Amino acid sequence: MDEAVYGVWLQLVMGEGSRKVPMLLDYFGSCRTVYESDDVERKLSGLLSQSEIDKMEDTPLDAAVEIMEACRRLQYSVITPDSPKYPNRLRNIPDYPAALYVSGELPNIDDEVCISMVGTRRASRYGYNTATALSKDLAACGAIVISGGARGIDTASHQGALIGGGKTICVLGCGINTRYNLENEGLRKVISTSGALISEYPPGSPPLNYHFPTRNRIISALSLGVIVVEAGIRSGSLITANLALEQGKDIFSVPGEISNSQAKGTNKLIFDGAKPIGSAYDVLEEYVARYPHRLRLENLRDRNSRVYDKTVRPKWERDEKHTASPSRPAQKPAQSAERKAALPAQANLTEPKPIPKTTNTVQPDYERVNSAAEEYPVGMSENAVKVFKALGATPKMLQELIDELSMPASVVMQSITELEIYGAVDTLPGKRYTRR
C-alpha cells in the first residue's frame, strides 16, 4: 500500500490547516505510526482531545484509499511529510498539511527562487499590466511564480510567467478537478503541463470561502518572498502578506495611486516596512547572491525600467466606460503612461496640448484611436494574432484554421495554447475554437 494513504487519512481526521498535525508527527514519527497507535498512546501524547481520538477511530482507512484511487485515475500525485519530495520550506510552518495533491510536476522547491504574487480580483489595468510584466521578467530570469489561480492579479501573475517561458505554481483552495473559476480552465490546463497545480483539499472539494485564507499559508510558505501588486485595505492578499511576515519571508509591494482604493493596502504595506518595487530587478537583487545558479539577470529587458514595453489586458477590463452627469458631458480620459505604453508603436501619438474652452476645436477621439490596441492583448506573438483574427463567433475546426492561414499544424496549436493563456479563446468539443 502507498504510504501516502496514511497522510491522506490523517488530514481527513484533523482537517486542513490543523496545527496539531506537525505536533503529532513530531511525537509519533510518521503518519503511519499515528494511524497504527491505539487509544492509550493517543491519550498519553497529550495532544488530542477525546473527540479527536474518537474521530480517529471512526475514520476508516478505506476513505483515504478511495481518495488515493481517485488521484490515480486523475493522474495526480500525493505528497505527504513522510515523502522526500515534501518541501522543507513547508515543514517550517506550524500548520503544514498532512497531504498535498499535485497535478503536474512539483519542482525541488527548496532549491528554487520561488516568488509569490497576490492581489485583488478586481484588478485595474495598471495592476493587471504590472503583475503581468513583473511575473514575465521574474520567470525569464529563472524564478518560479506562485499564485492562487483567482481572477485579477493571480491570473495576470500566472499568465506573465508562462509568457516569460518559465514555470508557475497555482495553489488552489478547492479540489484540483473542481469546476471553479471556469474562465481560467484553459489557463489551469497549461499550468499543469508546464508547472504544477497543488491543493491540500482532495479531489472534488468545493471552493468554500474559508478554504482560501487557509490555503494562503501554503502560498507564502513555498516562497522566499511575497509581492502584493494591488490590494484594498481589507483584501485577502494582506492576509497572505501577514502570514508571510510571520513565516519570516520578504514582503514586496507595488506602489499605487493614493486615490485608488485598490492601492490602499499596498501603500500601507510600504508604510509598514515592505520594500517598494518598480521592476523585477528590485525583487531579484535580494536573492541573486544566494541563488546564482538559478537566476539569470541578463534576461531582464531593462533592470532599471519602471515602464515595460509590452502589456497584457484582461478581457473584462477592455471596455472602459466614461459616464457623465446630466449637467456635464463626459470627458475623454487623459492618456496615462500605462495607456500610452499600451498603444501600438505605429500609432506614434503624443499627448495633445490643452485647448481653451472658448475654441470650437474638436478633441481627438481617444476611443476610436485606441480601438486597434483594444482588439487583442498587446504582447501576443505574431502567429497568435493571426489565429486570433481568423477566429470569430462561429466555431472553426483546427483544420479550417490550418487551411485558411496556410500555417503548419504545430504552429497553429502553439498559437491556440498562447491564446488560452491570455483567456482569449474558447475550446469546444471536436477541436473547435471561437473567440472568447
CSV table of N, CA and C in Angstrom, one decimal, residues 117 120 123-134 152-153 156-157 229-230 254 260 338:
chain,number,residue,atom,x,y,z
A,117,MET,N,3.0,36.0,-5.9
A,117,MET,CA,2.4,37.2,-6.3
A,117,MET,C,0.9,37.2,-6.0
A,120,THR,N,-5.7,41.9,-5.7
A,120,THR,CA,-7.1,41.9,-5.8
A,120,THR,C,-7.7,41.1,-7.0
A,123,ALA,N,-8.8,43.7,-10.4
A,123,ALA,CA,-7.6,44.5,-10.8
A,123,ALA,C,-7.9,45.6,-11.8
A,124,SER,N,-7.2,46.7,-11.6
A,124,SER,CA,-7.3,47.8,-12.6
A,124,SER,C,-6.3,47.4,-13.7
A,125,ARG,N,-6.4,48.2,-14.8
A,125,ARG,CA,-5.5,47.9,-15.9
A,125,ARG,C,-4.0,48.1,-15.5
A,126,TYR,N,-3.8,49.1,-14.7
A,126,TYR,CA,-2.4,49.3,-14.1
A,126,TYR,C,-1.9,48.1,-13.4
A,127,GLY,N,-2.8,47.6,-12.4
A,127,GLY,CA,-2.4,46.4,-11.6
A,127,GLY,C,-2.2,45.2,-12.5
A,128,TYR,N,-3.1,45.0,-13.4
A,128,TYR,CA,-3.0,43.8,-14.2
A,128,TYR,C,-1.8,43.8,-15.1
A,129,ASN,N,-1.5,44.9,-15.7
A,129,ASN,CA,-0.3,45.1,-16.6
A,129,ASN,C,1.0,44.9,-15.8
A,130,THR,N,1.0,45.5,-14.6
A,130,THR,CA,2.2,45.5,-13.7
A,130,THR,C,2.4,44.0,-13.3
A,131,ALA,N,1.4,43.3,-12.9
A,131,ALA,CA,1.6,41.9,-12.5
A,131,ALA,C,2.1,41.1,-13.6
A,132,THR,N,1.5,41.3,-14.8
A,132,THR,CA,2.0,40.5,-15.9
A,132,THR,C,3.4,40.8,-16.3
A,133,ALA,N,3.8,42.1,-16.3
A,133,ALA,CA,5.2,42.4,-16.6
A,133,ALA,C,6.2,41.9,-15.6
A,134,LEU,N,5.8,42.1,-14.3
A,134,LEU,CA,6.7,41.6,-13.3
A,134,LEU,C,6.9,40.1,-13.3
A,152,GLY,N,-8.1,38.4,-11.8
A,152,GLY,CA,-7.4,39.6,-11.5
A,152,GLY,C,-5.9,39.3,-11.4
A,153,ILE,N,-5.3,39.8,-10.3
A,153,ILE,CA,-3.8,39.7,-10.2
A,153,ILE,C,-3.3,38.3,-10.2
A,156,ALA,N,-3.1,37.3,-13.9
A,156,ALA,CA,-2.0,38.0,-14.6
A,156,ALA,C,-0.7,37.5,-14.2
A,157,SER,N,-0.5,37.1,-13.0
A,157,SER,CA,0.8,36.5,-12.5
A,157,SER,C,1.1,35.2,-13.2
A,229,VAL,N,0.6,43.2,-5.4
A,229,VAL,CA,0.6,44.1,-6.6
A,229,VAL,C,-0.4,45.1,-6.4
A,230,GLU,N,-1.6,44.8,-6.1
A,230,GLU,CA,-2.7,45.7,-5.9
A,230,GLU,C,-3.7,45.1,-4.9
A,254,VAL,N,3.9,46.9,-4.6
A,254,VAL,CA,3.9,47.8,-5.8
A,254,VAL,C,3.1,49.1,-5.4
A,260,ASN,N,-6.6,55.6,-5.4
A,260,ASN,CA,-7.2,54.3,-5.8
A,260,ASN,C,-7.4,53.5,-4.6
A,338,GLU,N,0.7,54.3,-18.6
A,338,GLU,CA,0.4,52.9,-19.0
A,338,GLU,C,-0.4,52.8,-20.3
